Structure formats: structure tokens, C-alpha cells
Short mmCIF file of N, CA and C in Angstrom, two decimals:
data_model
loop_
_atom_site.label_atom_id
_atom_site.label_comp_id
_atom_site.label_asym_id
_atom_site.label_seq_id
_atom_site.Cartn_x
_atom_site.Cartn_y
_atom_site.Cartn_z
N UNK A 213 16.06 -1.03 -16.54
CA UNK A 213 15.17 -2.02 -17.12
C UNK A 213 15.02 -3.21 -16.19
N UNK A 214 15.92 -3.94 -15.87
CA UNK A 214 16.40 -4.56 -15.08
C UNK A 214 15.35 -4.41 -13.54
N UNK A 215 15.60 -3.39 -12.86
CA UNK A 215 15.17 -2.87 -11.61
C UNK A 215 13.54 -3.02 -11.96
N UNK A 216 12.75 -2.21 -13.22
CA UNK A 216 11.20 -2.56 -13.50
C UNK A 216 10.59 -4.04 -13.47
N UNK A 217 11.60 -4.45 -13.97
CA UNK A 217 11.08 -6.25 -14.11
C UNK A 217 11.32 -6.68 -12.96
N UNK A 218 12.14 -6.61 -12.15
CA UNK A 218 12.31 -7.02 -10.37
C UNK A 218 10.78 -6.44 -9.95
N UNK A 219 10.87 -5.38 -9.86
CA UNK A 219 9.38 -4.65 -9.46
C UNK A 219 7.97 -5.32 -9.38
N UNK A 220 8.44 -5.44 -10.80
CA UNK A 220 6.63 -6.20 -11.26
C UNK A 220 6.85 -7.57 -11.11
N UNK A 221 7.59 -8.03 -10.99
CA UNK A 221 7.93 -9.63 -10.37
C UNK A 221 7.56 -10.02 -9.29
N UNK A 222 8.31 -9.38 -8.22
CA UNK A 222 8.03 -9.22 -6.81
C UNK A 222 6.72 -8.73 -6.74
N UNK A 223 6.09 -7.39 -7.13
CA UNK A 223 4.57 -7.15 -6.78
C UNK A 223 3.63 -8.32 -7.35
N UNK A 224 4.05 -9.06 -8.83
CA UNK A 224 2.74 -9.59 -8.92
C UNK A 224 2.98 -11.44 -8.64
N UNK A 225 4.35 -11.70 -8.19
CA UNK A 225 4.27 -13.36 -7.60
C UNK A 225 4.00 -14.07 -8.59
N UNK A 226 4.20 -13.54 -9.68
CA UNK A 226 4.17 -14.65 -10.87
C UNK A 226 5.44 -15.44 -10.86
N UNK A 227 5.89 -16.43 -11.96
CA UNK A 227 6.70 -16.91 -12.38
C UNK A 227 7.45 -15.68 -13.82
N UNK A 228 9.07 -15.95 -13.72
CA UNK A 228 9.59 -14.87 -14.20
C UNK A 228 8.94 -14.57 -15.64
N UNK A 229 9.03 -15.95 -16.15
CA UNK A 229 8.30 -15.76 -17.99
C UNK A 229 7.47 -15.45 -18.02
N UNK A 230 6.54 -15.65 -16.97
CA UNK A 230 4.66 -15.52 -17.04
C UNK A 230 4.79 -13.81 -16.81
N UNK A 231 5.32 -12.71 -16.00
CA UNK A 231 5.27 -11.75 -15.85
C UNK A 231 5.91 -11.00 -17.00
N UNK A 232 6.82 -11.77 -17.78
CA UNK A 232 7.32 -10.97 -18.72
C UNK A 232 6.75 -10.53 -20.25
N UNK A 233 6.08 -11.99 -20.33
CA UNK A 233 4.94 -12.49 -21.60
C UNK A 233 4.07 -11.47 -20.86
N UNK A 234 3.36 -11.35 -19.80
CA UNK A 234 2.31 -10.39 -19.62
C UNK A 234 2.30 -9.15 -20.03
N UNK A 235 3.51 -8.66 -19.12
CA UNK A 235 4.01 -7.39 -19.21
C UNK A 235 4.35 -7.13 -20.87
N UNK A 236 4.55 -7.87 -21.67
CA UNK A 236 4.99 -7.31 -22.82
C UNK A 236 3.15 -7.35 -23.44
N UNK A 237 2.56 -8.37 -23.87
CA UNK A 237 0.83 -8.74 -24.24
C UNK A 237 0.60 -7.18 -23.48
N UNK A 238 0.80 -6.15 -22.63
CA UNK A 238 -0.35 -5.37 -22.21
C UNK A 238 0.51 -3.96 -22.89
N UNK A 239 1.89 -3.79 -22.74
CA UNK A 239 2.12 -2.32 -23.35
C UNK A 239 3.33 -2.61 -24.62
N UNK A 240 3.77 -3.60 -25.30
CA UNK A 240 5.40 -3.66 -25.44
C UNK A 240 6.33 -4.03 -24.92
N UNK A 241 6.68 -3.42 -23.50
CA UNK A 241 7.56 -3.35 -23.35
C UNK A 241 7.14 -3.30 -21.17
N UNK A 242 7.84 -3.63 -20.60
CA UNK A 242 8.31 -3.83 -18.99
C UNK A 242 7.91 -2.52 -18.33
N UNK A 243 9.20 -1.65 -18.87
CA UNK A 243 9.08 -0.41 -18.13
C UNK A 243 7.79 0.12 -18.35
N UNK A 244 6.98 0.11 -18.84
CA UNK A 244 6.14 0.72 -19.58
C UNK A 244 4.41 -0.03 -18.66
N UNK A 245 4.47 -1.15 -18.20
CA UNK A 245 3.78 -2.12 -17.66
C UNK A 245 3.98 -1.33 -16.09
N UNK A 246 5.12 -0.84 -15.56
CA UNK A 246 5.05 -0.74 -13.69
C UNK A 246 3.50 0.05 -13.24
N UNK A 247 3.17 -0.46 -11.89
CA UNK A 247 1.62 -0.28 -11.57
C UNK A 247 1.64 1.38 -11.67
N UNK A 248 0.78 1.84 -12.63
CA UNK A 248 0.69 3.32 -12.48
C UNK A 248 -0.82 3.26 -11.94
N UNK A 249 -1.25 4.07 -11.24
CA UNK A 249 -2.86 4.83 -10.66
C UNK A 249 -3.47 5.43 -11.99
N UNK A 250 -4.30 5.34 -12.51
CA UNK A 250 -5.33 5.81 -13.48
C UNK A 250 -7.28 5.75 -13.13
N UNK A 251 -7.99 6.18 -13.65
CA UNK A 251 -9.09 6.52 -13.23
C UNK A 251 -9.83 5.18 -13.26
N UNK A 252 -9.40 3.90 -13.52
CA UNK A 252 -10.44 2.71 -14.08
C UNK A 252 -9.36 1.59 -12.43
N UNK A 253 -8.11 2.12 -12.25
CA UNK A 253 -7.44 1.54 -11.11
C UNK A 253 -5.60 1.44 -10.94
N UNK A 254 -5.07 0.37 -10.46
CA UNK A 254 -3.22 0.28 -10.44
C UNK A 254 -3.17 -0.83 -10.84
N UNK A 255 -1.94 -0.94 -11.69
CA UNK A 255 -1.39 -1.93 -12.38
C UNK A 255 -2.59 -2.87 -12.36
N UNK A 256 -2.33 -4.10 -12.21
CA UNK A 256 -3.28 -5.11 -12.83
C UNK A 256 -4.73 -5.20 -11.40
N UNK A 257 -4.51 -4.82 -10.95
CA UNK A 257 -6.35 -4.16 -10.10
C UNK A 257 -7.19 -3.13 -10.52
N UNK A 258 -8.21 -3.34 -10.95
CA UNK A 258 -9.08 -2.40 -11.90
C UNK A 258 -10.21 -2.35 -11.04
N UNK A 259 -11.16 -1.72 -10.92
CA UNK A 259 -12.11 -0.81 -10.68
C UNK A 259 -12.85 -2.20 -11.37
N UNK A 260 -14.29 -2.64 -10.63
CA UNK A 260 -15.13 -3.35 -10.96
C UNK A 260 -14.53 -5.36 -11.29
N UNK A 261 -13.33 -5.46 -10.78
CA UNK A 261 -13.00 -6.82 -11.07
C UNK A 261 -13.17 -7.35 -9.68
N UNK A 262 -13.22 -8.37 -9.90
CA UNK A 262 -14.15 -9.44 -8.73
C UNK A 262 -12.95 -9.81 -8.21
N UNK A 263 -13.53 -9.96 -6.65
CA UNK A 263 -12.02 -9.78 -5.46
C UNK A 263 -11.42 -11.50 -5.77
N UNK A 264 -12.62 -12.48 -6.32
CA UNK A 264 -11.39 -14.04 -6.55
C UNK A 264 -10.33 -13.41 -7.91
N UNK A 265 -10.48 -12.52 -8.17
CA UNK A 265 -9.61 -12.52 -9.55
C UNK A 265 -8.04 -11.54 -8.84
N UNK A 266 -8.33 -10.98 -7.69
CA UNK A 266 -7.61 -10.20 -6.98
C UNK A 266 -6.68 -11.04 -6.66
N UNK A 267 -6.52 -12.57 -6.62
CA UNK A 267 -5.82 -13.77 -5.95
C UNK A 267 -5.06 -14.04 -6.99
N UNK A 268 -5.53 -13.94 -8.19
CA UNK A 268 -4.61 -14.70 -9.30
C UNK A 268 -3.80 -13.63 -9.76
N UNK A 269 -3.24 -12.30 -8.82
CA UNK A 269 -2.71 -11.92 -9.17
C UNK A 269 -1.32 -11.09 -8.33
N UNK A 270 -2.49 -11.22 -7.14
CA UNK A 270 -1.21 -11.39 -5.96
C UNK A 270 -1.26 -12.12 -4.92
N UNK A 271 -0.15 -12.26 -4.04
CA UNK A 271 0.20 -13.38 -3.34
C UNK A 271 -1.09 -13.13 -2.37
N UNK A 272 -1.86 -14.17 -1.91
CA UNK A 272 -2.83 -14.48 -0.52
C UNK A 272 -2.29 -14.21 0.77
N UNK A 273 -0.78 -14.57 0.47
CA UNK A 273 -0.76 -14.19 2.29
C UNK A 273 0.06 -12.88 2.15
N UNK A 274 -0.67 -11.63 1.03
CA UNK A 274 -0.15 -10.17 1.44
C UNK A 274 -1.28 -9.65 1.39
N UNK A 275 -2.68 -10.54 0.97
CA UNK A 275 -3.74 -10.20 1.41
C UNK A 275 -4.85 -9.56 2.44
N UNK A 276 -5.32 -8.89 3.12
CA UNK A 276 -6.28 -9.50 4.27
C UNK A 276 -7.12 -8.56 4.55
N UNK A 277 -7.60 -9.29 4.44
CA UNK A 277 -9.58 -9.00 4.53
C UNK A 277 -9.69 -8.57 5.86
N UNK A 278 -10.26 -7.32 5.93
CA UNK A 278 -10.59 -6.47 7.24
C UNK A 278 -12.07 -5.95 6.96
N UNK A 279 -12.80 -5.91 7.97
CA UNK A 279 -14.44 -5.44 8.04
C UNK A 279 -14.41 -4.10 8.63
N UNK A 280 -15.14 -3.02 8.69
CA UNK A 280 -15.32 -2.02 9.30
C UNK A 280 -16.57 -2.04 9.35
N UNK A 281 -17.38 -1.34 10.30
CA UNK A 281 -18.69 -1.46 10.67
C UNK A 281 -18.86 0.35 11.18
N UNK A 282 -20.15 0.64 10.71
CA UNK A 282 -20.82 1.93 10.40
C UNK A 282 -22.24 2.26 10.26
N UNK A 283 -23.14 3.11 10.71
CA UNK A 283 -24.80 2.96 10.65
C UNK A 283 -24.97 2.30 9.76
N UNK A 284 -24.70 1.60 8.27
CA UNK A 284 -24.84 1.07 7.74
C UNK A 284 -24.83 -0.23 7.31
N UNK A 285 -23.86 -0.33 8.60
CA UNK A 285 -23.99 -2.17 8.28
C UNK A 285 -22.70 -2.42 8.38
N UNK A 286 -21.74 -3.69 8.25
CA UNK A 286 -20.52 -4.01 7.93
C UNK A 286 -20.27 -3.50 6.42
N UNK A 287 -18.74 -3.15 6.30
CA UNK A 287 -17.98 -2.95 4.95
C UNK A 287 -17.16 -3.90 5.09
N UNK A 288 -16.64 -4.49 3.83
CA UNK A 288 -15.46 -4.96 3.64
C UNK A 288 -14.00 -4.21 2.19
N UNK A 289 -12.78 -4.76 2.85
CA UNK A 289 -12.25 -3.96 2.31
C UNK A 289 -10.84 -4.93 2.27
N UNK A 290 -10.12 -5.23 1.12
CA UNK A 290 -9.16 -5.75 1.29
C UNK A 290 -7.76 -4.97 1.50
N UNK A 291 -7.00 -5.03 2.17
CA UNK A 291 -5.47 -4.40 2.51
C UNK A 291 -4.08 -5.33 1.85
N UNK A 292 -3.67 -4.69 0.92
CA UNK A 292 -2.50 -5.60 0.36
C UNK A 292 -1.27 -5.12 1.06
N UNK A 293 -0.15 -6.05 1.33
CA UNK A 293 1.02 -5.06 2.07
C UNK A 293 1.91 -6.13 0.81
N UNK A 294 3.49 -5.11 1.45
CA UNK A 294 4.47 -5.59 0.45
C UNK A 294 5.08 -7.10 1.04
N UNK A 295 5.64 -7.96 0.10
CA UNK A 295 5.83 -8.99 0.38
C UNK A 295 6.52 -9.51 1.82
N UNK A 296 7.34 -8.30 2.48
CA UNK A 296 7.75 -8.85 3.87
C UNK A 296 6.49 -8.43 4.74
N UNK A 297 5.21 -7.83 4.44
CA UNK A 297 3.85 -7.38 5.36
C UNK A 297 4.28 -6.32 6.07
N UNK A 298 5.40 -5.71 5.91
CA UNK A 298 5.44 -4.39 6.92
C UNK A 298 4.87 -3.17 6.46
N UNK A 299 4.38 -3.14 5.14
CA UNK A 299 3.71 -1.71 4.64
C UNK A 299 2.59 -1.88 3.68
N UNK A 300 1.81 -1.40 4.10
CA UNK A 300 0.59 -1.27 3.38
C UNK A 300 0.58 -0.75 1.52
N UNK A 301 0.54 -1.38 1.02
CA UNK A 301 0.66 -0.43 -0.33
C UNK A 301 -0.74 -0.08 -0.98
N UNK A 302 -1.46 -0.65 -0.87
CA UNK A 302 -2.86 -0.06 -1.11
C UNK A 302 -4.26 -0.89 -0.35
N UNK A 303 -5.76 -0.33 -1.13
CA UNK A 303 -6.67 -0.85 0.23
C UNK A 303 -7.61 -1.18 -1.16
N UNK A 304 -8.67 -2.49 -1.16
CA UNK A 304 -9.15 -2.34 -2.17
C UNK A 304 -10.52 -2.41 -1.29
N UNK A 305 -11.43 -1.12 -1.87
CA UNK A 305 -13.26 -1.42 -0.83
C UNK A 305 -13.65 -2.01 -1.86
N UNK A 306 -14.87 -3.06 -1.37
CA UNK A 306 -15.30 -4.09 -2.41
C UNK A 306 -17.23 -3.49 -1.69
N UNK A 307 -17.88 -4.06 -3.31
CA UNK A 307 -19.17 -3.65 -2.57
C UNK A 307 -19.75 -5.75 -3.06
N UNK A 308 -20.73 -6.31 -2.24
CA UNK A 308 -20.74 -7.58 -2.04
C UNK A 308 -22.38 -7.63 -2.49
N UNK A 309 -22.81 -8.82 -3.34
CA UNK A 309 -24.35 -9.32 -3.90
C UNK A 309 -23.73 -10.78 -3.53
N UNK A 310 -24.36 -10.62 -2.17
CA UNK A 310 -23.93 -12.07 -1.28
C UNK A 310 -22.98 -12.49 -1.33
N UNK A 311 -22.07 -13.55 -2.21
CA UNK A 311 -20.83 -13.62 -2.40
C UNK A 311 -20.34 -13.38 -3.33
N UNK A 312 -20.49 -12.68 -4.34
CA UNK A 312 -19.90 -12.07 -5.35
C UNK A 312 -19.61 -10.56 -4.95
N UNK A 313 -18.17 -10.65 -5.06
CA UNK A 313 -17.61 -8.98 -4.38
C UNK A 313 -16.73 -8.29 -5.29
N UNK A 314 -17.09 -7.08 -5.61
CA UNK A 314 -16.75 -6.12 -6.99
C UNK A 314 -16.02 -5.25 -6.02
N UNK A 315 -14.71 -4.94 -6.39
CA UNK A 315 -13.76 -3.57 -5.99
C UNK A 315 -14.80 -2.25 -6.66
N UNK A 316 -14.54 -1.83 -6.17
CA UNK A 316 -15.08 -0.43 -6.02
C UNK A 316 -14.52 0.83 -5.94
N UNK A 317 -13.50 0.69 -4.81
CA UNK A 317 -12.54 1.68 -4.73
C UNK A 317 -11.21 1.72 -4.46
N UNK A 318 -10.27 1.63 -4.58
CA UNK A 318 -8.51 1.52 -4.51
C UNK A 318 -7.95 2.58 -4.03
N UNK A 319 -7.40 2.25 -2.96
CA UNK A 319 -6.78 3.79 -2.37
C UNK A 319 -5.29 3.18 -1.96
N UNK A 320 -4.52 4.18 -2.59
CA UNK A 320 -3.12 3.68 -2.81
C UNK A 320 -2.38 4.57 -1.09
N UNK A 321 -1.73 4.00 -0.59
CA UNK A 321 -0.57 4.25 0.41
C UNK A 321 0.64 4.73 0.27
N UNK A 322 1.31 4.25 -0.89
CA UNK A 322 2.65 3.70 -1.02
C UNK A 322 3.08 4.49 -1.99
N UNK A 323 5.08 5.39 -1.99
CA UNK A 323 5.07 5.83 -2.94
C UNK A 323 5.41 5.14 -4.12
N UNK A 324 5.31 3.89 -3.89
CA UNK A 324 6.13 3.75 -5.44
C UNK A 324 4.74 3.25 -6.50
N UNK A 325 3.55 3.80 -6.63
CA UNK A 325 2.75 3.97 -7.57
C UNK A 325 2.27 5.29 -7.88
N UNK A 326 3.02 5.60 -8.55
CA UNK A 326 2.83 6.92 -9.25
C UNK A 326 1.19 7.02 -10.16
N UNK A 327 0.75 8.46 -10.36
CA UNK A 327 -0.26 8.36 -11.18
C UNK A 327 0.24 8.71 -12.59
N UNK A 328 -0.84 8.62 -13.67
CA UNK A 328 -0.14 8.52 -15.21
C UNK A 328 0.04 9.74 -15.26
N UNK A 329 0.48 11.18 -14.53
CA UNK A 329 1.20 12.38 -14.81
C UNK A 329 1.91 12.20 -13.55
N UNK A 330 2.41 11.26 -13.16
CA UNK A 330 3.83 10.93 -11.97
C UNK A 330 3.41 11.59 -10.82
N UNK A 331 2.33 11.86 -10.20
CA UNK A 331 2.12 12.54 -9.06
C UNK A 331 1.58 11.29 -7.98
N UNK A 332 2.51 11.37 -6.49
CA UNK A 332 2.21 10.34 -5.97
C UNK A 332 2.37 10.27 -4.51
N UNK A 333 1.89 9.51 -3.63
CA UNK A 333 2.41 9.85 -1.77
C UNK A 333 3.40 10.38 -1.76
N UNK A 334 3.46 11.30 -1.04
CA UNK A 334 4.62 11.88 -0.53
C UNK A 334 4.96 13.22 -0.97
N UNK A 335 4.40 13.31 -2.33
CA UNK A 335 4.43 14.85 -3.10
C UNK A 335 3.46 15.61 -2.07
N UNK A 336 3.17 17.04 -3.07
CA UNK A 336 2.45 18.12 -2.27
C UNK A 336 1.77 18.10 -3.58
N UNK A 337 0.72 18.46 -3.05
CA UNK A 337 -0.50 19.95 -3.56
C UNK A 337 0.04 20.48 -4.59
N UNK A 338 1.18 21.60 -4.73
CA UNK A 338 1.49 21.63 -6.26
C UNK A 338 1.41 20.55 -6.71
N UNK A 339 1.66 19.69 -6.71
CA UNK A 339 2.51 18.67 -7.51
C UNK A 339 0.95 17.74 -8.08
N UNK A 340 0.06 18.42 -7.27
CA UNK A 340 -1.82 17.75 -7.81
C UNK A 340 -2.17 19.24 -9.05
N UNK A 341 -1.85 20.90 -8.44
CA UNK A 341 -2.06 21.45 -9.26
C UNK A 341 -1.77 22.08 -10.19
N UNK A 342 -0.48 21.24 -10.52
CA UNK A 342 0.41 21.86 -11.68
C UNK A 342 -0.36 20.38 -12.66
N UNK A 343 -0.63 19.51 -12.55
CA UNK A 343 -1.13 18.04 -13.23
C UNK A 343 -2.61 17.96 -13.62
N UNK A 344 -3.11 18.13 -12.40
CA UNK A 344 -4.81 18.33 -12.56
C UNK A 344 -5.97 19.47 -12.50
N UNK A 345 -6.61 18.80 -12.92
CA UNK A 345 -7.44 19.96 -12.99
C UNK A 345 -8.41 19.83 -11.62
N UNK A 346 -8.34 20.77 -10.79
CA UNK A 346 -9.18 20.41 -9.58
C UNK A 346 -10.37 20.44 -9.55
N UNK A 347 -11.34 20.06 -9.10
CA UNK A 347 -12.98 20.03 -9.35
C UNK A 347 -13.28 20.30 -7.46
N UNK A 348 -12.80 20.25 -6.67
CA UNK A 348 -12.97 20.19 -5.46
C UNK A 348 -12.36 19.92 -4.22
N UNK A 349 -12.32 20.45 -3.21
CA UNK A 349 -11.50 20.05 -1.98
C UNK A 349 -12.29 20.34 -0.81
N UNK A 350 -12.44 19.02 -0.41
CA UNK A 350 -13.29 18.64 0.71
C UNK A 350 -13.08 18.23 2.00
N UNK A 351 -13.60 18.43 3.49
CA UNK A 351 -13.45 17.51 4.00
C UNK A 351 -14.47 16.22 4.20
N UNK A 352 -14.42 14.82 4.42
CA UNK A 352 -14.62 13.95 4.09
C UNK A 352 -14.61 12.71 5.21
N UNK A 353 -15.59 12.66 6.13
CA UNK A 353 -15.52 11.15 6.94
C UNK A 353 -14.00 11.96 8.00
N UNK A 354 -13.51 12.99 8.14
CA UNK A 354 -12.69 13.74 9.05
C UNK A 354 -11.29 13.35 7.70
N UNK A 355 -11.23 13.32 6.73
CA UNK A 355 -10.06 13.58 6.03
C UNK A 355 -10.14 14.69 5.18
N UNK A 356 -9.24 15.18 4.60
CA UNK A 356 -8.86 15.86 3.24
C UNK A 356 -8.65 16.10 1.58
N UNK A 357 -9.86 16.04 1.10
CA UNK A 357 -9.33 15.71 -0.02
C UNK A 357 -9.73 16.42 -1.07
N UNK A 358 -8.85 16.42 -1.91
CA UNK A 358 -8.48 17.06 -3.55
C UNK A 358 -9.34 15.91 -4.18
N UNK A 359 -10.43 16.32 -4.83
CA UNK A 359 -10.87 15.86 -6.04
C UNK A 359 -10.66 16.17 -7.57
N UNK A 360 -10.19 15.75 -8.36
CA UNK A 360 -9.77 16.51 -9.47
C UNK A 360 -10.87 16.03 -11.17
N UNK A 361 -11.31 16.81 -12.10
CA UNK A 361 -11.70 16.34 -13.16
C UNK A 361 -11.31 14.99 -13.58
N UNK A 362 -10.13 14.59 -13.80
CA UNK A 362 -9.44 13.14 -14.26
C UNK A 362 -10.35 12.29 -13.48
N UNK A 363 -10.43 11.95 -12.14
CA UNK A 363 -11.02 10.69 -12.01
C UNK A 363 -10.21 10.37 -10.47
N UNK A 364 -9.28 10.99 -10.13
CA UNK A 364 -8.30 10.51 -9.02
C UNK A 364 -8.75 11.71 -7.80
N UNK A 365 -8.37 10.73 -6.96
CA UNK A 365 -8.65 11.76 -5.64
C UNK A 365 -7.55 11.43 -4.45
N UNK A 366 -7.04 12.92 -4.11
CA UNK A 366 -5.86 12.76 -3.30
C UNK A 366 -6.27 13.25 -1.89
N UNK A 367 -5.83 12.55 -0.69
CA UNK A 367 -6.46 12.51 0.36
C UNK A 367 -4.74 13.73 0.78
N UNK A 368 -4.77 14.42 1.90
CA UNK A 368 -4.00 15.49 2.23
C UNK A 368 -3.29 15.22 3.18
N UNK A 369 -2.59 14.91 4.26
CA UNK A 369 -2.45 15.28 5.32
C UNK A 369 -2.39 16.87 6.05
N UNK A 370 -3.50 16.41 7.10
CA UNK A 370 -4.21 17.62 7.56
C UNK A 370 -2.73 18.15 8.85
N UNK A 371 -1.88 17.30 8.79
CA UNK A 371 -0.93 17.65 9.49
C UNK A 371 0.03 18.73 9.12
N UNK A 372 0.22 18.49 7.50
CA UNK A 372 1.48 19.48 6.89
C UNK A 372 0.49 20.83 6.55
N UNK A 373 -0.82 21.37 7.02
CA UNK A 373 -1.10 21.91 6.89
C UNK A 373 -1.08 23.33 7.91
N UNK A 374 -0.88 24.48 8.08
CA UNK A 374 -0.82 25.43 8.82
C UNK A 374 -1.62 25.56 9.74
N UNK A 375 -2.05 26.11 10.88
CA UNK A 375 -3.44 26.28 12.09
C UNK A 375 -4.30 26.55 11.71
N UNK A 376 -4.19 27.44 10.91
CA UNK A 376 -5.07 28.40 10.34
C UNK A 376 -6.12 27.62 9.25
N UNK A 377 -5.23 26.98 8.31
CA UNK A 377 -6.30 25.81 7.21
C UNK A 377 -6.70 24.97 8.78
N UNK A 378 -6.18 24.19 9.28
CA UNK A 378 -7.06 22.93 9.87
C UNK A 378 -8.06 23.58 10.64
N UNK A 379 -8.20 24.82 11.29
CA UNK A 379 -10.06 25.05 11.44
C UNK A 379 -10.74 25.18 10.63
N UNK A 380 -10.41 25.71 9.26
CA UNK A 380 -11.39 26.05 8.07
C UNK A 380 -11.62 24.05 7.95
N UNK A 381 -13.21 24.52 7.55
CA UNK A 381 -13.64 23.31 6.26
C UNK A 381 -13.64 23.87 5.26
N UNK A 382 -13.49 24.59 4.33
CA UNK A 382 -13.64 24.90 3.49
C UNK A 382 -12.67 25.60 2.76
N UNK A 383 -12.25 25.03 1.62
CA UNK A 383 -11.35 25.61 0.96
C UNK A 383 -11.21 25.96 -0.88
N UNK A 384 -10.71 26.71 -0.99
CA UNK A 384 -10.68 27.18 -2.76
C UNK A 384 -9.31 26.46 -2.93
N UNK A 385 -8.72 26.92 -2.38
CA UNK A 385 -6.85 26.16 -2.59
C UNK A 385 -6.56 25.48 -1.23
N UNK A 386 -5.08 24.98 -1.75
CA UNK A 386 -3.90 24.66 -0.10
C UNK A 386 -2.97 25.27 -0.56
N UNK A 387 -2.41 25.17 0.55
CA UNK A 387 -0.86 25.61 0.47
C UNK A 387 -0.05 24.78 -0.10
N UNK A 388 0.58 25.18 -1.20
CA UNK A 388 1.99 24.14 -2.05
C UNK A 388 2.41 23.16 -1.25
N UNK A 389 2.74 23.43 -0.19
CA UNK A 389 3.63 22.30 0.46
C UNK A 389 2.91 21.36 1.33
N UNK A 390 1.62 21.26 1.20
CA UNK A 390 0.42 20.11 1.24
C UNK A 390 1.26 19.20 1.42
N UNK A 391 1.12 18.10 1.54
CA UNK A 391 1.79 16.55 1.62
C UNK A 391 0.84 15.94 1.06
N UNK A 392 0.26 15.04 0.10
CA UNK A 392 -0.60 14.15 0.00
C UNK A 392 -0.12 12.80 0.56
N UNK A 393 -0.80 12.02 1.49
CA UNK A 393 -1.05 10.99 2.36
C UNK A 393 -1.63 9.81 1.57
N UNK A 394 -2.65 9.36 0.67
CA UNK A 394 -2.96 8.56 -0.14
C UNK A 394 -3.37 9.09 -1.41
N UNK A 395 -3.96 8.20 -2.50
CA UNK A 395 -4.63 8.38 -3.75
C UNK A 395 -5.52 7.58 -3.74
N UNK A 396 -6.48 8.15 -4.49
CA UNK A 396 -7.99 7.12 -4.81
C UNK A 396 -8.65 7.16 -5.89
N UNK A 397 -9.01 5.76 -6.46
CA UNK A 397 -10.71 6.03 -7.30
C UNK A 397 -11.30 5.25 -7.33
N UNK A 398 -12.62 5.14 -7.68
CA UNK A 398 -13.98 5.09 -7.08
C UNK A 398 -14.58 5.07 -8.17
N UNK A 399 -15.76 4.05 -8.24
CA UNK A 399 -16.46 3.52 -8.93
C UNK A 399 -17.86 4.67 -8.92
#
């Protein structure tokens, strides 16, 4: 119990009462509050909330705003890391109506956000098709990914994969021992 409330303390930089009053106002109870991945977003970052509201909830300087540029123009995309900045824990793409900027898409890094059937970095492929229901597996901008009915999409590493899959594009299955590399969803 103990260890969950450290968790969500440290991830969300509140003050101890303010995270605890929260955490209880959203499920009951602490354990029950840690950032899980679901189809609308993680813990308190949701799908369609405006990137100033992204501040009041975690620290600014684990923030940072990175641009990528593509036939299309500049993207922006925010990168949160963990409080010492050595690891990335997730990426939020924002789409922008001048200065008003809406998340869009959340793609998680890190294992310690599990999705709401506990499947998370670092697992395999079973561990997407014993949980979900798959709708597709693609390649994608040169990545890998499991699309599933629910709403979540698991990117692969094309590394733990055999010779033989990384020439195919095209696939019906993977092999169990897949690695998944990130999670995502998308507006």
C-alpha cells in the first residue's frame, strides 16, 4: 500500500494530502488509482486534454517539448521522463489550433504502466494475445504493430523477432516471444 502511494506521489509532484484526497475522489482507494493505460489514456493524462493542463499535473522540468518535422509540416510532441530525467516513461503527440494544443496520442515506454488486463513493455505477444482481441498487425512509419479491438496498440520490437518475420510485411500472427517495445492510443 505503502509502495502505491510513493508511486503516485513521486509520478504526480503533488503535495502528500493533495495526492491522497485525489487518489481516493477518483477510485476509493490508492492502489486502485496507480497510472494504468486504457483506451481514453494513463493515469491522470487523457486523450483530448489540453497540454497547459498536462503541467498541473506533472513536474515542468520532466517535461520537454520536442518538434519533428515531415512532408507535412512540423509535429509537436511532449516527452515526460522520470523524476531523475534518465528514462523516458511516455510521449504525449499533441495536434495544435494555433495555440491551443489537444493530446492526441500517448505512447507509453516504461514498464511500470501496465494496461487494465496488466499487459505491458517488456512482455511478449502472448501476453497481447491471451488479453486482446487482435484486429491487426502492421508495419507502420518502419515499426511494428499489434492493433487490437480494445483501443490500445502495441508497437513490437522487430529485433526479438526471427529472420524470417523481419522480411515479411505482413503478418496473421508473431511468435509468442515477441517483446513489445511501447503501448499506444490515439484519438
Amino acid at each position: 500500500m505503502w509502495r502505491a502511494y510513493l508511486i503516485l506521489l513521486i509520478l504526480s509532484n503533488l503535495p502528500a494530502g493533495k495526492v491522497f484526497s485525489q487518489a481516493s475522489a477518483y477510485s476509493g482507494t490508492v492502489s486502485n488509482r496507480l497510472p494504468i493505460l486504457n483506451k481514453t489514456g494513463v493515469g491522470v493524462l487523457e486523450l483530448g486534454m489540453k497540454i497547459e493542463d498536462v503541467y498541473k499535473f506533472i513536474n515542468k522540468e520532466q517535461i520537454y517539448k520536442v518538434y519533428t518535422f515531415d512532408a507535412n509540416g512540423r509535429k509537436t510532441s511532449y516527452q515526460i521522463y522520470t523524476p531523475d530525467k534518465k528514462t523516458q516513461i511516455f510521449a504525449a503527440d499533441v495536434t495544435c489550433e494555433k495555440k491551443d494544443c489537444t493530446v492526441t496520442r500517448i505512447t507509453v515506454w516504461h514498464t511500470a504502466y501496465p494496461t487494465v488486463k496488466n499487459v505491458r513493455v517488456g512482455q511478449t505477444y502472448k501476453q497481447i494475445s491471451e488479453n486482446y482481441r487482435i484486429n491487426d498487425i502492421l508495419w507502420i512509419d518502419g515499426n511494428l504493430r499489434v492493433e487490437t479491438m480494445e483501443g490500445i496498440s502495441f508497437y513490437i520490437d522487430s529485433n526479438s523477432l526471427p529472420d524470417a518475420y523481419a522480411k515479411s510485411k505482413r503478418f496473421l500472427s508473431l511468435p509468442p516471444g515477441a517483446v513489445i517495445s511501447a503501448m499506444m492510443v490515439q484519438m
